[in-house]
Coordinates of C-alpha atoms in Angstrom, one line a residue:
F1 CA -6.4 -11.6 -7.4
C2 CA -6.0 -8.4 -5.3
T3 CA -9.6 -8.5 -4.1
D4 CA -9.3 -12.2 -3.1
A5 CA -6.2 -11.3 -1.0
L6 CA -8.0 -8.4 0.6
R7 CA -11.0 -10.7 1.4
D8 CA -8.6 -13.2 3.0
A9 CA -7.0 -10.4 5.0
Q10 CA -10.5 -9.4 6.2
R11 CA -11.5 -12.9 7.0
T12 CA -8.3 -13.5 9.1
G13 CA -8.8 -10.2 10.9
I14 CA -5.8 -8.3 9.6
L15 CA -8.1 -5.8 7.8
D16 CA -11.4 -4.6 9.2
R17 CA -14.6 -5.1 7.1
A18 CA -15.7 -1.5 7.2
C19 CA -14.6 -1.0 3.6
P20 CA -15.6 -3.8 1.2
A21 CA -12.7 -5.7 -0.4
E22 CA -13.8 -4.7 -3.8
E23 CA -13.6 -1.1 -2.9
L24 CA -10.2 -1.5 -1.4
G25 CA -9.1 -3.3 -4.5
A26 CA -10.4 -0.5 -6.7
H27 CA -8.3 2.0 -4.7
L28 CA -5.2 -0.1 -5.0
D29 CA -5.8 -0.4 -8.7
A30 CA -6.1 3.4 -9.0
L31 CA -3.0 3.8 -6.9
V32 CA -0.9 1.5 -9.1
L33 CA -2.3 3.1 -12.3
G34 CA -1.5 6.6 -11.0
A35 CA 2.0 5.7 -9.9
V36 CA 2.8 3.9 -13.2
T37 CA 1.4 6.8 -15.2
R38 CA 3.5 9.4 -13.3
W39 CA 6.6 7.2 -13.7
A40 CA 6.0 6.7 -17.4
G41 CA 5.6 10.5 -17.9
H42 CA 8.8 11.3 -16.1
P43 CA 10.9 8.1 -16.2
A44 CA 13.0 8.1 -13.1
G45 CA 14.6 5.0 -11.7
V46 CA 12.4 2.1 -10.9
D47 CA 13.3 2.6 -7.3
A48 CA 11.1 5.7 -7.2
L49 CA 8.1 3.8 -8.7
T50 CA 8.6 1.0 -6.3
A51 CA 8.8 3.3 -3.3
R52 CA 5.7 5.2 -4.4
L53 CA 3.8 1.9 -4.8
H54 CA 4.9 0.7 -1.4
H55 CA 4.0 4.0 0.2
G56 CA 0.5 4.2 -1.2
A57 CA -0.3 0.5 -0.6
A58 CA 0.9 0.7 3.0
M59 CA -1.0 3.9 3.6
L60 CA -4.2 2.6 2.2
L61 CA -4.0 -0.7 4.0
A62 CA -3.0 0.9 7.3
A63 CA -6.2 3.0 7.3
H64 CA -8.2 -0.3 7.3
A65 CA -5.9 -2.5 9.4
R66 CA -6.6 -3.9 12.8
A67 CA -4.5 -2.3 15.5
D68 CA -1.9 -5.0 15.7
A69 CA -1.2 -4.9 12.0
R70 CA -1.6 -1.1 11.7
D71 CA 1.8 -0.4 13.3
R72 CA 3.7 -2.7 11.0
L73 CA 2.0 -1.1 7.9
R74 CA 2.7 2.4 9.2
R75 CA 6.4 1.5 9.6
A76 CA 6.4 0.3 6.0
C77 CA 4.7 3.5 4.9
D78 CA 7.3 5.6 6.8
R79 CA 10.2 3.6 5.3
A80 CA 8.8 4.0 1.8
A81 CA 8.3 7.8 2.4
R82 CA 12.0 8.0 3.4
A83 CA 12.9 6.1 0.2
L84 CA 10.9 8.6 -1.8
R85 CA 12.9 11.4 -0.3
G86 CA 16.1 9.5 -1.1
A87 CA 16.9 9.3 2.6
E88 CA 17.4 5.5 2.5
P89 CA 16.9 2.6 0.2
L90 CA 13.5 0.9 0.3
S91 CA 15.1 -2.4 1.3
A92 CA 16.6 -1.0 4.4

């Protein structure tokens, strides 16, 4: 599912094709597994897990996004980082 969505994003020009969709999908899988593992080992609120997942996904995708989508993803990454620090809720 994730790889198909990444391929669609590449096909529509949101993401560049420099990194294959399968490789991006593998990185997202590792990011999710790592965040869930960290959360399970030190159960904090689900808000911390959600913020960590948003932060990692936005950071990874921003690195491969076209310029017009990159700014939006960087803003999402910054918002998630502030949520991780407890400075604001993720939904803000």
